Coordinates of C-alpha atoms in Angstrom, one line a residue:
X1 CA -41.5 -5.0 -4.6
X2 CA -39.0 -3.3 -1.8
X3 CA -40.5 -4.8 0.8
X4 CA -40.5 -8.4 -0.5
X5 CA -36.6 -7.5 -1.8
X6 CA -36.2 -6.4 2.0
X7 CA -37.2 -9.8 3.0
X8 CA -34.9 -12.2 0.5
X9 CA -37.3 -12.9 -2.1
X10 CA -35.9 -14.0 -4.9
X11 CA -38.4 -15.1 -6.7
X12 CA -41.1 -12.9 -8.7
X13 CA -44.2 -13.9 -10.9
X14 CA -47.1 -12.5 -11.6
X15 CA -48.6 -8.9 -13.7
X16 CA -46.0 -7.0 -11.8
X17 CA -43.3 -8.5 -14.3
X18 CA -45.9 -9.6 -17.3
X19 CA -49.0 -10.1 -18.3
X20 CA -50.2 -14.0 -19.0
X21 CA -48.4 -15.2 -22.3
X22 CA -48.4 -18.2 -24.4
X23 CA -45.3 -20.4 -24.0
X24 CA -44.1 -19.1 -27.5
X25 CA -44.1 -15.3 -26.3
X26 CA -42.6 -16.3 -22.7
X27 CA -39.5 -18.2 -24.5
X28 CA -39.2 -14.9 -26.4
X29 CA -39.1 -12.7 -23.9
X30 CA -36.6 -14.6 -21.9
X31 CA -34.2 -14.8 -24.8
X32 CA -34.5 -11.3 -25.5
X33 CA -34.2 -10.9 -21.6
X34 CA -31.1 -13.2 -21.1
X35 CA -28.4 -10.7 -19.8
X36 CA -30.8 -9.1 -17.7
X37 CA -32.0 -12.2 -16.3
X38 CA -28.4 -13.2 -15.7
X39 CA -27.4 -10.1 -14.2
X40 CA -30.4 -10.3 -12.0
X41 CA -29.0 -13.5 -10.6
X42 CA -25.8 -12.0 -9.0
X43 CA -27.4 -8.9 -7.5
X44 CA -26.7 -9.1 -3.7
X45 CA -29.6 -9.9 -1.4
X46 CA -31.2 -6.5 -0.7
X47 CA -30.8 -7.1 3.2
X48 CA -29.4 -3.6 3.6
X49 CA -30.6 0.2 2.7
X50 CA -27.5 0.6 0.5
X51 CA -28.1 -2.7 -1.2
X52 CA -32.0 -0.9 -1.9
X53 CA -30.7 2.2 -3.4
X54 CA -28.2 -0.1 -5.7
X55 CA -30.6 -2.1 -6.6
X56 CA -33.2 1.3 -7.5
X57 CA -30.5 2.7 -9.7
X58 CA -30.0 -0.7 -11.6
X59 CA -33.8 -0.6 -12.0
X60 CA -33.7 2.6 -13.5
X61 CA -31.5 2.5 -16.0

């Protein structure tokens, strides 16, 4: 997940982030998700090794 944050990626799917689920479960857990989601999409590009440890922290808590 570093390495591909190191690169630009963006993007994500896949059992790293969920298991397969039924359109009725993924509409759940995107609304019980939505401020994460949103604060995901302002995080700065991890293009820098203090951009990685922000983005680690944010992770972890």
């Amino acid at each position: 997940m570093q390495r591909l944050c190191q690169l630009g990626c963006n993007f994500g799917q896949g059992y790293l982030f969920s298991r397969p689920l039924p359109v009725d479960e993924i509409e759940n857990l995107m609304l019980n998700n939505l401020q994460k989601i949103q604060y995901l999409k302002w995080l700065p590009a991890a293009d820098s090794l203090e951009n990685q440890d922000a983005l680690e922290i944010k992770r972890l808590q």
